mmCIF file with all atom_site columns, C-alpha atoms in Angstrom:
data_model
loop_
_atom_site.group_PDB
_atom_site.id
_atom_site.type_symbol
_atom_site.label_atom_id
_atom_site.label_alt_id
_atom_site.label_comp_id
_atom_site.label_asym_id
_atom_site.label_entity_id
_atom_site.label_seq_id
_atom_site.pdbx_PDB_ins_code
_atom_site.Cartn_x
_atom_site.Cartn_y
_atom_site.Cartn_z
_atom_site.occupancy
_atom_site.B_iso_or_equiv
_atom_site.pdbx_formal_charge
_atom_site.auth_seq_id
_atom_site.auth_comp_id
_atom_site.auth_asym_id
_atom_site.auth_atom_id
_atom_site.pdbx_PDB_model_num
ATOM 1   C CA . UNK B 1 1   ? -19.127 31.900  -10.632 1.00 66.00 ? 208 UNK B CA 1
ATOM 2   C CA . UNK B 1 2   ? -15.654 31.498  -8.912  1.00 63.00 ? 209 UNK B CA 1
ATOM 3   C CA . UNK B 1 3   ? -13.845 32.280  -11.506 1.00 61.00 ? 210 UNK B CA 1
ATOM 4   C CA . UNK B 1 4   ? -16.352 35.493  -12.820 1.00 65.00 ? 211 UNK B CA 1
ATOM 5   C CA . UNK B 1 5   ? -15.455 36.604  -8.658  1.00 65.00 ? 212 UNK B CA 1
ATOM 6   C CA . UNK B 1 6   ? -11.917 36.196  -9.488  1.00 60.00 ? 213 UNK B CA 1
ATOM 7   C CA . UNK B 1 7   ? -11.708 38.137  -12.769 1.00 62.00 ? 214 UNK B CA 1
ATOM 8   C CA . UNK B 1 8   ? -13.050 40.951  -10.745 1.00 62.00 ? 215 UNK B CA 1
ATOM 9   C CA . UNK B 1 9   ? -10.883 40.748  -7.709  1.00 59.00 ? 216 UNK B CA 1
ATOM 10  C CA . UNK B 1 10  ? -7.322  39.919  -9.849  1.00 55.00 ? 217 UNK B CA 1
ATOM 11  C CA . UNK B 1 11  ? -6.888  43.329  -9.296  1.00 53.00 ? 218 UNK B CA 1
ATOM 12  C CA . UNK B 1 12  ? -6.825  42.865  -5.642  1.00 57.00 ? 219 UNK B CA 1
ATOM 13  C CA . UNK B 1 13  ? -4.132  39.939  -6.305  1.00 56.00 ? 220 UNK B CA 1
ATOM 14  C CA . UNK B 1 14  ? -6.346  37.864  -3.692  1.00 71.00 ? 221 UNK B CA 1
ATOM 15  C CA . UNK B 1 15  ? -5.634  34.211  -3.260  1.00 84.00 ? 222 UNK B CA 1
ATOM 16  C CA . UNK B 1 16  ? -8.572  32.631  -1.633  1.00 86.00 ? 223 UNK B CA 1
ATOM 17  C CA . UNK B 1 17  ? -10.957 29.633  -1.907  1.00 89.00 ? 224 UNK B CA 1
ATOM 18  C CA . UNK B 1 18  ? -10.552 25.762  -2.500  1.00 93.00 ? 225 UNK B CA 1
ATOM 19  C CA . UNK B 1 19  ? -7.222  24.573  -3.984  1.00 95.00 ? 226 UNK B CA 1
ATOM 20  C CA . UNK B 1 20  ? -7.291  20.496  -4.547  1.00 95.00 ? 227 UNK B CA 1
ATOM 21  C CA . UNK B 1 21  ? -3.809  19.104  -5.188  1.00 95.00 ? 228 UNK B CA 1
ATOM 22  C CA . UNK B 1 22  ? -3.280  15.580  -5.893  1.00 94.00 ? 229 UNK B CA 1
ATOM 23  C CA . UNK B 1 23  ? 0.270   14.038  -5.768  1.00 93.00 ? 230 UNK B CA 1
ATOM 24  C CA . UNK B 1 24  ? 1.884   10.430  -5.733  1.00 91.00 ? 231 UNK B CA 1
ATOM 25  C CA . UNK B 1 25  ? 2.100   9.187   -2.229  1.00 91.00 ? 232 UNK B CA 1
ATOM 26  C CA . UNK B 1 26  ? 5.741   8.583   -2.115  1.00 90.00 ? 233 UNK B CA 1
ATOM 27  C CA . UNK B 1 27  ? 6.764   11.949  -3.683  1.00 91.00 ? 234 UNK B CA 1
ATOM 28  C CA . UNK B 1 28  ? 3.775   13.761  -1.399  1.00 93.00 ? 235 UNK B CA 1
ATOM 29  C CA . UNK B 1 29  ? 4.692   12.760  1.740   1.00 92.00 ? 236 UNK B CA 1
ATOM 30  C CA . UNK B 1 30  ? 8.363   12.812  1.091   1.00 91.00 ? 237 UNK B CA 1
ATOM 31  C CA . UNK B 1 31  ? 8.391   16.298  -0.833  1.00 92.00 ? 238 UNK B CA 1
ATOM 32  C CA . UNK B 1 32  ? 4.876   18.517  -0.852  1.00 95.00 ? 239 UNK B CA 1
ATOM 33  C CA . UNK B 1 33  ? 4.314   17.795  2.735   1.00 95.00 ? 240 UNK B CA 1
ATOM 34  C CA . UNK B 1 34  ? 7.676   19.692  3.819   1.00 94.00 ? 241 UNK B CA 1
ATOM 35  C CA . UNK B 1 35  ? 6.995   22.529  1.852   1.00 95.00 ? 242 UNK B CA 1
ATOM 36  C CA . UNK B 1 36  ? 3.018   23.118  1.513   1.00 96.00 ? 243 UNK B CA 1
ATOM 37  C CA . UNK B 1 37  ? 2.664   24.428  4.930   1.00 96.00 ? 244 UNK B CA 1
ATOM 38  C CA . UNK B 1 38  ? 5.159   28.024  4.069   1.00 96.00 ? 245 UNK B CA 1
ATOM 39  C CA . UNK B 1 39  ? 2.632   28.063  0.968   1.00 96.00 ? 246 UNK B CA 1
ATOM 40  C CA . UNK B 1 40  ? -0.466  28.143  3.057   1.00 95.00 ? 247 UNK B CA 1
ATOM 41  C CA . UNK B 1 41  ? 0.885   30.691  5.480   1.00 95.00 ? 248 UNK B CA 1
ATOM 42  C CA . UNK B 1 42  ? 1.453   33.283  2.277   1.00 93.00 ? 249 UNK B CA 1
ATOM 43  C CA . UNK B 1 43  ? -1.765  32.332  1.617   1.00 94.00 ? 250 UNK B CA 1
ATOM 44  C CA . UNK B 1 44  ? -3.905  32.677  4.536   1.00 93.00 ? 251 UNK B CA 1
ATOM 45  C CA . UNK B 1 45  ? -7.144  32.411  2.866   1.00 92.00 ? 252 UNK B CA 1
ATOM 46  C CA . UNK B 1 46  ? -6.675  29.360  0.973   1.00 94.00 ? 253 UNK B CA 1
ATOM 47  C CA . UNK B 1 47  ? -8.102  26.395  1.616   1.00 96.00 ? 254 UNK B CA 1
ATOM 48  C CA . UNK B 1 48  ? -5.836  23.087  0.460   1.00 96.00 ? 255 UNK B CA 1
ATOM 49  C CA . UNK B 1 49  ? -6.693  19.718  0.272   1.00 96.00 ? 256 UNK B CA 1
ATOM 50  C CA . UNK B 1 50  ? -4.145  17.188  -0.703  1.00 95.00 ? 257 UNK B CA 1
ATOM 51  C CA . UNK B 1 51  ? -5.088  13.897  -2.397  1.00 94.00 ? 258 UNK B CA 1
ATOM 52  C CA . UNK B 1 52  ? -2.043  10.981  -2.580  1.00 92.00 ? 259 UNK B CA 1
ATOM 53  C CA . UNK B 1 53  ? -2.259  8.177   -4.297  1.00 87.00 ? 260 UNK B CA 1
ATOM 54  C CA . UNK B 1 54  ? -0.533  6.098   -6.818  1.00 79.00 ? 261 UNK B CA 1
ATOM 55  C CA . UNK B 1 55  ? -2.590  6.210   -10.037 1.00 76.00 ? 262 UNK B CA 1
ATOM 56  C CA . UNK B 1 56  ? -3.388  8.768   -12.480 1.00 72.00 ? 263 UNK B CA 1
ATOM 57  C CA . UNK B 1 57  ? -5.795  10.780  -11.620 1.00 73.00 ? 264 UNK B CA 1
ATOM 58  C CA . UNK B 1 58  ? -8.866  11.678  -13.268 1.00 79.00 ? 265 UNK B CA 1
ATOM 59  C CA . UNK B 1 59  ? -8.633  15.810  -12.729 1.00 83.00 ? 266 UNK B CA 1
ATOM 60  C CA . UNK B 1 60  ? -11.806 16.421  -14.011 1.00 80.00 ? 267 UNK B CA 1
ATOM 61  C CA . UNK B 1 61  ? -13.637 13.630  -12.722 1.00 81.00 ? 268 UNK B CA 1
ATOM 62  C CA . UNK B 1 62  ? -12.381 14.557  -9.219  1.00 85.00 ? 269 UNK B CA 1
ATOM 63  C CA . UNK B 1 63  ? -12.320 17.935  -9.509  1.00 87.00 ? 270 UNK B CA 1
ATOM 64  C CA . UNK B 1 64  ? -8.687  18.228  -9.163  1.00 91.00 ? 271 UNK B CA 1
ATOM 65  C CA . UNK B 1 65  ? -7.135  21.587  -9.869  1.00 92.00 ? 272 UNK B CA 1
ATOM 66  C CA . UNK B 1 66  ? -3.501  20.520  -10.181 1.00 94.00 ? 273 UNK B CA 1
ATOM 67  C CA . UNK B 1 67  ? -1.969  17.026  -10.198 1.00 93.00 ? 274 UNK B CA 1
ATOM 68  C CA . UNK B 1 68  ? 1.625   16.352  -10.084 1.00 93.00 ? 275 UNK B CA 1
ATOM 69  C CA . UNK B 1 69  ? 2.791   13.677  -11.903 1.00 90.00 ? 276 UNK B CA 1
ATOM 70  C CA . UNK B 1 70  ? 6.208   12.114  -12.037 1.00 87.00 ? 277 UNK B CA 1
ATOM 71  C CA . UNK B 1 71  ? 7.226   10.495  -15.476 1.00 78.00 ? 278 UNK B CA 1
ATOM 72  C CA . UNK B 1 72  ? 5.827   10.665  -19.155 1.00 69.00 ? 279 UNK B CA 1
ATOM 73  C CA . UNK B 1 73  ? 2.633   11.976  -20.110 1.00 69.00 ? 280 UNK B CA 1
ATOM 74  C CA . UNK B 1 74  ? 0.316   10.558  -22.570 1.00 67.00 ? 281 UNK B CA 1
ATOM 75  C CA . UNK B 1 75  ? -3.358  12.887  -21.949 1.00 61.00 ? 282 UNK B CA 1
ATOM 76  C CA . UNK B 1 76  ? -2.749  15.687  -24.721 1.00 65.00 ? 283 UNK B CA 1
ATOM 77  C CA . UNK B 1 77  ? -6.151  16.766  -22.857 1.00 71.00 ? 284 UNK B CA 1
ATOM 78  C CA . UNK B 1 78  ? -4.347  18.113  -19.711 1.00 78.00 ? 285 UNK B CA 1
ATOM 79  C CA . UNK B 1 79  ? -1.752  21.425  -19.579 1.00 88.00 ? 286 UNK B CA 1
ATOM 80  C CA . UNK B 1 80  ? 1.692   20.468  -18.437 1.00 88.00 ? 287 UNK B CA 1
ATOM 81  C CA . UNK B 1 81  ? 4.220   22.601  -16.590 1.00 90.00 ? 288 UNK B CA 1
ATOM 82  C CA . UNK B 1 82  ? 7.626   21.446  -16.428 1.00 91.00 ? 289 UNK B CA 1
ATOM 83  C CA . UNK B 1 83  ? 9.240   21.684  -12.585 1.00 92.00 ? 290 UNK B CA 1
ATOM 84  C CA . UNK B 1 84  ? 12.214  19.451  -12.800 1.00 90.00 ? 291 UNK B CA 1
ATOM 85  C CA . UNK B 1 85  ? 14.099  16.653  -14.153 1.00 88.00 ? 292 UNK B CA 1
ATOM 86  C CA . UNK B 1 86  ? 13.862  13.825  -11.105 1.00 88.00 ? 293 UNK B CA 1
ATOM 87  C CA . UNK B 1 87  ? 17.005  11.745  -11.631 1.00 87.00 ? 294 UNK B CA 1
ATOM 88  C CA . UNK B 1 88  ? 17.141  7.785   -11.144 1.00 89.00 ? 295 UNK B CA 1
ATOM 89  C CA . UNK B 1 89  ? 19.591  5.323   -10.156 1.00 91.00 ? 296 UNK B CA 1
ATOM 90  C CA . UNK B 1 90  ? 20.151  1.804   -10.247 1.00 94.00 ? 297 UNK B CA 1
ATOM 91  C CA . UNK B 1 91  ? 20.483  -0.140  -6.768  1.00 96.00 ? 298 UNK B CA 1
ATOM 92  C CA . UNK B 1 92  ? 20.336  -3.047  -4.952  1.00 97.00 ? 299 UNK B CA 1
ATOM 93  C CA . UNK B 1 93  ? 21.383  -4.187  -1.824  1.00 98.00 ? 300 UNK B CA 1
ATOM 94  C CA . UNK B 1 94  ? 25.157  -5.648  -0.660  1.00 97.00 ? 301 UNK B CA 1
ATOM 95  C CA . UNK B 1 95  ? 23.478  -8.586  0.325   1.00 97.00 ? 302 UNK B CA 1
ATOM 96  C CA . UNK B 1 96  ? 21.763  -9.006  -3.348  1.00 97.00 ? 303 UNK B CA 1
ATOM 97  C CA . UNK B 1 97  ? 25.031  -8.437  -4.685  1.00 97.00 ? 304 UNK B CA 1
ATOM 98  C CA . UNK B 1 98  ? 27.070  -10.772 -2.851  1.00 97.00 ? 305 UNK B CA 1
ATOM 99  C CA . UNK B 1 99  ? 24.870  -13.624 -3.488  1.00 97.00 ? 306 UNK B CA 1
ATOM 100 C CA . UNK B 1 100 ? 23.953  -12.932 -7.072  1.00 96.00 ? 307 UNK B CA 1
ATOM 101 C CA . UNK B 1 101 ? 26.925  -10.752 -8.599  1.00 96.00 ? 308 UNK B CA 1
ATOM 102 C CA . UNK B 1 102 ? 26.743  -7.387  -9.513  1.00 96.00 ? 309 UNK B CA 1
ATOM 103 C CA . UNK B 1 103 ? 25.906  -6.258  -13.138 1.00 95.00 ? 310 UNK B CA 1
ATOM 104 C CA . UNK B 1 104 ? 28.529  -4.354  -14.930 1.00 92.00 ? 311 UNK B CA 1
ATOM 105 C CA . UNK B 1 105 ? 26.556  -3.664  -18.535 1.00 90.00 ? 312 UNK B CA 1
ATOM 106 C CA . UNK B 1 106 ? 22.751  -2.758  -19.168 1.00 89.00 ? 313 UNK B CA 1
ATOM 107 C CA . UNK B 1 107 ? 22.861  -6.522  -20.647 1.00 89.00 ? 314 UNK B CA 1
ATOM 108 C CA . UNK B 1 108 ? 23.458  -7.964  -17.862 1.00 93.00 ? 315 UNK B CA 1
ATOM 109 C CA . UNK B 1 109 ? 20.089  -7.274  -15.883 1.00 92.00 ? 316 UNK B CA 1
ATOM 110 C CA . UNK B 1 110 ? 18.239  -10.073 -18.126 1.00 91.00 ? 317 UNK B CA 1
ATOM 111 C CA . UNK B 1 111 ? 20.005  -12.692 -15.786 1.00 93.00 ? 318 UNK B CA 1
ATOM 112 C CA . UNK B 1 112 ? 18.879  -11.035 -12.615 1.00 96.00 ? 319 UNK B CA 1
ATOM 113 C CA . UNK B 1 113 ? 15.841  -10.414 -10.172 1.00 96.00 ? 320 UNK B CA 1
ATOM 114 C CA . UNK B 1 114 ? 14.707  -6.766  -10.979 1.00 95.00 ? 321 UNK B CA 1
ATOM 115 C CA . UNK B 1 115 ? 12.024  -4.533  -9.322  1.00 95.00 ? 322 UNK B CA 1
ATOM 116 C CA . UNK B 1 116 ? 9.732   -3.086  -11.634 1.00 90.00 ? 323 UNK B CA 1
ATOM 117 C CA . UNK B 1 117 ? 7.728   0.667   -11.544 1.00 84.00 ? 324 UNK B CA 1
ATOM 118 C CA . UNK B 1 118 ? 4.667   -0.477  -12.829 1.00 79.00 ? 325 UNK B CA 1
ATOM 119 C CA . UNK B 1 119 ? 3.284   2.915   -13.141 1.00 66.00 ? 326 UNK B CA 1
ATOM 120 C CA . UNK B 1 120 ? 5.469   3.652   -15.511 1.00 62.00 ? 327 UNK B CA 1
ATOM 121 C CA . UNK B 1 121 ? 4.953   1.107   -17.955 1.00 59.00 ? 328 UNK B CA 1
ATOM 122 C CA . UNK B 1 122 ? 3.103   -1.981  -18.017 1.00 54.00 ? 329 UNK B CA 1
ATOM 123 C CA . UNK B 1 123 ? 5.786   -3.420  -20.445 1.00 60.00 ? 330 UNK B CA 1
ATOM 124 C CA . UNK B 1 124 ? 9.004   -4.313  -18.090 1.00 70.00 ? 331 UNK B CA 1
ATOM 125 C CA . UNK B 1 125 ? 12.295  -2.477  -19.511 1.00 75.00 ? 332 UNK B CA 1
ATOM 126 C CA . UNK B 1 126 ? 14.580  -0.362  -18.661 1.00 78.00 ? 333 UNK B CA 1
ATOM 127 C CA . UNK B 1 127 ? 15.291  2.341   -20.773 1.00 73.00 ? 334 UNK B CA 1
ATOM 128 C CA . UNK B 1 128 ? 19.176  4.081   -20.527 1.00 72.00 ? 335 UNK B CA 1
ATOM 129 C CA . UNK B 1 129 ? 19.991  8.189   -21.577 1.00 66.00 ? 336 UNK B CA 1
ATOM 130 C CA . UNK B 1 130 ? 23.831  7.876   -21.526 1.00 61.00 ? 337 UNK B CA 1
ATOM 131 C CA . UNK B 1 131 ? 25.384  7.030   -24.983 1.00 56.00 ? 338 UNK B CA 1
ATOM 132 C CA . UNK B 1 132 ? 23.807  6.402   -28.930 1.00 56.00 ? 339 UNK B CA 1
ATOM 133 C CA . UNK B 1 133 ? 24.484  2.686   -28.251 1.00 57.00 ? 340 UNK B CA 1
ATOM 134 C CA . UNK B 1 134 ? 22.888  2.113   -24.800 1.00 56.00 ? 341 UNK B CA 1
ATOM 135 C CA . UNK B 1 135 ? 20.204  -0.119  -24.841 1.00 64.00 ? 342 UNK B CA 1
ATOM 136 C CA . UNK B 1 136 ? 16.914  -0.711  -23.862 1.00 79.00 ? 343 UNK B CA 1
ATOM 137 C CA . UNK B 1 137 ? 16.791  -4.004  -21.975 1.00 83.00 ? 344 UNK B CA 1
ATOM 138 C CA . UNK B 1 138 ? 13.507  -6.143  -21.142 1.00 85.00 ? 345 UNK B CA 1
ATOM 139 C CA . UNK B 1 139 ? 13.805  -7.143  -17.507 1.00 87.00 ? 346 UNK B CA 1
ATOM 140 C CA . UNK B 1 140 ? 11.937  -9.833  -14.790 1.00 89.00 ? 347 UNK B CA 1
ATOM 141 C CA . UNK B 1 141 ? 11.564  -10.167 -11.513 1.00 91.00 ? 348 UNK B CA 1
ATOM 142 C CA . UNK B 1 142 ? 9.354   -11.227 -8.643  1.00 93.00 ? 349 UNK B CA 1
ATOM 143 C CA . UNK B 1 143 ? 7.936   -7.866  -7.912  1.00 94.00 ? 350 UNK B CA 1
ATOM 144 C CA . UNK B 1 144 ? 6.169   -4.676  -9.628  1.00 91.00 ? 351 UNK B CA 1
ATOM 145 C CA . UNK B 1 145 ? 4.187   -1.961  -7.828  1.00 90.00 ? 352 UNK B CA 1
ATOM 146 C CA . UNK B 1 146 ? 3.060   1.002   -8.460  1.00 85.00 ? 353 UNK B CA 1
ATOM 147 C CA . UNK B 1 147 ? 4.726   3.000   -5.654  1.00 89.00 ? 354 UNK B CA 1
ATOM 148 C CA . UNK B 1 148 ? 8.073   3.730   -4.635  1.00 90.00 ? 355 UNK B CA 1
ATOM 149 C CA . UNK B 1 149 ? 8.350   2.659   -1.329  1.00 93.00 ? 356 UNK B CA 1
ATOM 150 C CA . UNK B 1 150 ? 7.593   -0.536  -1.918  1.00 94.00 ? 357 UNK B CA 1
ATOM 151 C CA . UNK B 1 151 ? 10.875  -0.952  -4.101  1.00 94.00 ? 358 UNK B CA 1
ATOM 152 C CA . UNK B 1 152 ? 13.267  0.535   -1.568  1.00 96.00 ? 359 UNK B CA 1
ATOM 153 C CA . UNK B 1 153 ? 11.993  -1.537  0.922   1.00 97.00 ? 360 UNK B CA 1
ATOM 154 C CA . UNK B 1 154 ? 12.107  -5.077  -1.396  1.00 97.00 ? 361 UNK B CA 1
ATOM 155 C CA . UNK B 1 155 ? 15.504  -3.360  -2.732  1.00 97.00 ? 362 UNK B CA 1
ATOM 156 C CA . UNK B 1 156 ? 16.702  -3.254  0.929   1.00 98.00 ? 363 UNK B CA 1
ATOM 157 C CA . UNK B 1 157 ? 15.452  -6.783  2.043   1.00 97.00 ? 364 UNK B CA 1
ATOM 158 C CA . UNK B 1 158 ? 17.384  -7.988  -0.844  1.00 97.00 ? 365 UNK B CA 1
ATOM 159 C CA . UNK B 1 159 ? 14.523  -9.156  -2.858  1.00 97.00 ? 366 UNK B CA 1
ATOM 160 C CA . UNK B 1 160 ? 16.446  -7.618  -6.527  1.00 97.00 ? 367 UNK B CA 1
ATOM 161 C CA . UNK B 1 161 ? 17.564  -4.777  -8.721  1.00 97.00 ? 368 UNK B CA 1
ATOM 162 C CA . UNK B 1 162 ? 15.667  -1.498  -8.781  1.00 95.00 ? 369 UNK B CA 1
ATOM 163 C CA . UNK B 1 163 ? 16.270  1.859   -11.124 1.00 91.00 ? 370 UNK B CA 1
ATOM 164 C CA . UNK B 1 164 ? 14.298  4.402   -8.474  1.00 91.00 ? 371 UNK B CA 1
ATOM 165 C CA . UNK B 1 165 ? 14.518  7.930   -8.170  1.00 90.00 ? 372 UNK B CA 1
ATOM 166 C CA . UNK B 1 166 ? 17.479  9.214   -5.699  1.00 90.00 ? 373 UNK B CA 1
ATOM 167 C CA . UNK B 1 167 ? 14.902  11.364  -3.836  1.00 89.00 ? 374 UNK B CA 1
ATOM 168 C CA . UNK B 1 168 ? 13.543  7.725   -2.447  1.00 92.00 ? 375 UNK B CA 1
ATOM 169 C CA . UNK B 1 169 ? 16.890  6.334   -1.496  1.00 95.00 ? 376 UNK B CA 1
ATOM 170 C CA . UNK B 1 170 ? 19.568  8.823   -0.595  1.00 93.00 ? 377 UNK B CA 1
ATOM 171 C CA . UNK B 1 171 ? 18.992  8.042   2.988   1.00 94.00 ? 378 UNK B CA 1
ATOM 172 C CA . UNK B 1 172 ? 19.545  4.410   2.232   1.00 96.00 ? 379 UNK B CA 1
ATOM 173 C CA . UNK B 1 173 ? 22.481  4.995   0.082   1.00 96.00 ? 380 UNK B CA 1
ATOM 174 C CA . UNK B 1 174 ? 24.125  7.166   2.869   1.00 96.00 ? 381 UNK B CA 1
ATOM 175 C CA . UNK B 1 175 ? 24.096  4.998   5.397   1.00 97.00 ? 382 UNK B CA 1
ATOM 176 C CA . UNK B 1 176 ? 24.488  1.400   3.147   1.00 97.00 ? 383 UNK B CA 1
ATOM 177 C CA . UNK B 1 177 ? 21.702  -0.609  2.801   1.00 97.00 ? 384 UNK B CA 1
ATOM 178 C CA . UNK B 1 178 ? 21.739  0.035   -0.607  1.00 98.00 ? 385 UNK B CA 1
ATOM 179 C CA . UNK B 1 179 ? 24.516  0.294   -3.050  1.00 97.00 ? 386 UNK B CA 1
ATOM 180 C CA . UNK B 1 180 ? 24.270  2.039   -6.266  1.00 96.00 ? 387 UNK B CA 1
ATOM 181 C CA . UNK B 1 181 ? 25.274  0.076   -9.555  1.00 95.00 ? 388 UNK B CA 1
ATOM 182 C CA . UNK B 1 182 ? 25.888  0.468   -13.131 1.00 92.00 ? 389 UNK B CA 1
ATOM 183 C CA . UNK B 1 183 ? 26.867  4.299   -12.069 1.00 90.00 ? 390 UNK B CA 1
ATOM 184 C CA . UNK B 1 184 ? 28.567  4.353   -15.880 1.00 88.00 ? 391 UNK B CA 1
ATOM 185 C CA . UNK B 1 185 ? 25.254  3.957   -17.536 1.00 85.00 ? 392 UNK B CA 1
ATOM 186 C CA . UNK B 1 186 ? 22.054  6.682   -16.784 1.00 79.00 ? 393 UNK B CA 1
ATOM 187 C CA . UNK B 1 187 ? 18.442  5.478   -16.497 1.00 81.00 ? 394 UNK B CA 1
ATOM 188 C CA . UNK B 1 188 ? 16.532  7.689   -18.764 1.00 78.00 ? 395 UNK B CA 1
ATOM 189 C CA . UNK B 1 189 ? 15.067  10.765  -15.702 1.00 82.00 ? 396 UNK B CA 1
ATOM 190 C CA . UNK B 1 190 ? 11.605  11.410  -15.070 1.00 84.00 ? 397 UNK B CA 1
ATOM 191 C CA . UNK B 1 191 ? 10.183  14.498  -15.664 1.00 88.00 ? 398 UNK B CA 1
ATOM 192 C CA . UNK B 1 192 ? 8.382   16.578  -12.628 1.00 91.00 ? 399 UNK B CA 1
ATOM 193 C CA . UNK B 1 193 ? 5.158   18.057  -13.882 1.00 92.00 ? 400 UNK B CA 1
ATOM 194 C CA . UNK B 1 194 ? 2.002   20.066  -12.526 1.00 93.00 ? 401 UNK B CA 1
ATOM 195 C CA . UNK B 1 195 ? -0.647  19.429  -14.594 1.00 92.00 ? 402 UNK B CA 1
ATOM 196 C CA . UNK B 1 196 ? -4.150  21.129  -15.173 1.00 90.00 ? 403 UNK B CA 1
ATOM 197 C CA . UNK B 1 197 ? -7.037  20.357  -16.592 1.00 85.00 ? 404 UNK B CA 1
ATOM 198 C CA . UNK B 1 198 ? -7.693  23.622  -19.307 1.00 73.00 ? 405 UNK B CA 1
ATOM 199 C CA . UNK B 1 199 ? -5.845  25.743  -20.417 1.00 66.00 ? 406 UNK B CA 1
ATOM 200 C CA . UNK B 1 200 ? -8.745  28.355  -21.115 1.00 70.00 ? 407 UNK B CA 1
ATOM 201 C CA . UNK B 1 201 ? -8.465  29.468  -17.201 1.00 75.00 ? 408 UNK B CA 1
ATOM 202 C CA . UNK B 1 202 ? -6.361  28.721  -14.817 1.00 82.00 ? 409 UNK B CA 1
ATOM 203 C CA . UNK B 1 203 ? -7.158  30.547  -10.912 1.00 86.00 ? 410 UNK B CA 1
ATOM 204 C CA . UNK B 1 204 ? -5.013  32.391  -9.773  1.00 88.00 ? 411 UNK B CA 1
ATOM 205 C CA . UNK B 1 205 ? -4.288  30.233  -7.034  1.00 91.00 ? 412 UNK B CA 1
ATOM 206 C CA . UNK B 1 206 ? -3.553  27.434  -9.081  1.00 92.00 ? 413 UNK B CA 1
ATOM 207 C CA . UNK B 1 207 ? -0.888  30.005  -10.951 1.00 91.00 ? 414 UNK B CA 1
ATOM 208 C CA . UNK B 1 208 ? 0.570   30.612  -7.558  1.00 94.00 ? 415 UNK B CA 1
ATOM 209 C CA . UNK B 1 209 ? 0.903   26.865  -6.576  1.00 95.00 ? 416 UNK B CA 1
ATOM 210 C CA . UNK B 1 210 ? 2.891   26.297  -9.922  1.00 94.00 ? 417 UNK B CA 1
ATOM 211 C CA . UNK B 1 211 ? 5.089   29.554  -9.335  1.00 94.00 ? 418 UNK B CA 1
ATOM 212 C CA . UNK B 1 212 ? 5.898   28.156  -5.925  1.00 95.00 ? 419 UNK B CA 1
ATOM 213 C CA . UNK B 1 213 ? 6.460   24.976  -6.865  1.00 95.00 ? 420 UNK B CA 1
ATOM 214 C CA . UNK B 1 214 ? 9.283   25.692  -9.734  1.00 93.00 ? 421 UNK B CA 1
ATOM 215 C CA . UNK B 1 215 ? 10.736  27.933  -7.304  1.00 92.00 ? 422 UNK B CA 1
ATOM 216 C CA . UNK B 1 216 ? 11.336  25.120  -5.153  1.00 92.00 ? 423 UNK B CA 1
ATOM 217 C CA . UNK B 1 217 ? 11.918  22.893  -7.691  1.00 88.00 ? 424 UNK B CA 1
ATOM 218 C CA . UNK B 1 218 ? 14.096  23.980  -10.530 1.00 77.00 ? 425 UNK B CA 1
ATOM 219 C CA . UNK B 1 219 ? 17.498  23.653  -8.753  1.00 61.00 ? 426 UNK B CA 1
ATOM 220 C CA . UNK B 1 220 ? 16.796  20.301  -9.301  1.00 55.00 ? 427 UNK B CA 1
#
């Protein structure tokens, strides 16, 4: 029935009703939050509701009308729109590094403590983008989680090694409690997607949440 109502009224170019949004905590707090309220104001008679947390979601389960998700996809199910490349870097702390040594090759992060995304994979390596001959090197360490937070903050306590994206850890880069490492060598980037359920209709307000978002977006 919505989306009958909506065919009718595109001419009107109306955005209105329920818009559910689900994002990873770290990235939603950190980067939707700041920017979601100017979308709601062009779009007075929207109603959002955000939904963070740190797994994938299940859009059609939960009703979800656009997810974004940070990394690889593997549901050929869902419709993907590429926002952005979200760069990563490798990091730990000057403490870390003074006690332990600090890597100079990819190879070298077999002999130390490293943090791992578990999110990303349940199989712990690293995977590099710069060069034919980089390689892709199994790590350990005493910690994996599934959210980004958690790493700075273990990264920062000197607990290991992380690869996290920048967004996470400029502010602790800036001011020292982390130092980047391995700068020569790139950890393969995440992709920024939104992702819907079908693609035999998509509302018009989910259209305009995408459109927003790559305009915010794509200048990386």
């Amino acid at each position: 029935l919505e989306q009958a109502e909506e065919k009718i009224q595109t001419g009107r170019e109306t955005i209105k009703g329920n818009l559910r949004i689900a994002a990873p905590l770290s990235f939603g707090v950190g980067r939707i939050a700041p920017i979601l309220p100017q979308f709601m104001k062009r779009h007075p008679d929207l109603k959002v509701h955000l939904q963070l947390e740190d797994h994938f979601t299940d859009l059609v389960a939960e009703g979800i009308d656009v997810a974004i998700r940070i990394g690889s996809l593997k549901d050929s199910t869902l419709v993907a729109t590429r926002l952005a490349s979200v760069p990563l870097i490798f990091c730990a702390s000057p403490d870390y590094l003074a006690k332990y040594g600090e890597p100079e090759k990819p190879e070298d992060l077999s002999a130390h403590a490293c943090l791992h995304y578990s999110l990303l994979s349940t199989r712990e390596n690293w995977t590099f983008s710069t060069g034919d001959t980089a390689p892709d090197v199994e790590i350990s360490g005493p910690l994996s989680t599934n959210n980004g937070d958690v790493l700075k903050e273990a990264a920062i306590q000197g607990l290991g090694i992380t690869t996290i994206p920048t967004f996470l850890v400029d502010d602790a880069l800036e001011d020292g409690r982390l130092k980047a490492i391995l700068t020569g060598y790139s950890p393969e980037p995440f992709g920024l997607y939104a992702v819907r359920p079908s693609r035999h209709y998509t509302p018009a307000r989910v259209r305009a949440l995408i459109d927003y978002l790559r305009g915010q977006f794509d200048n990386g």
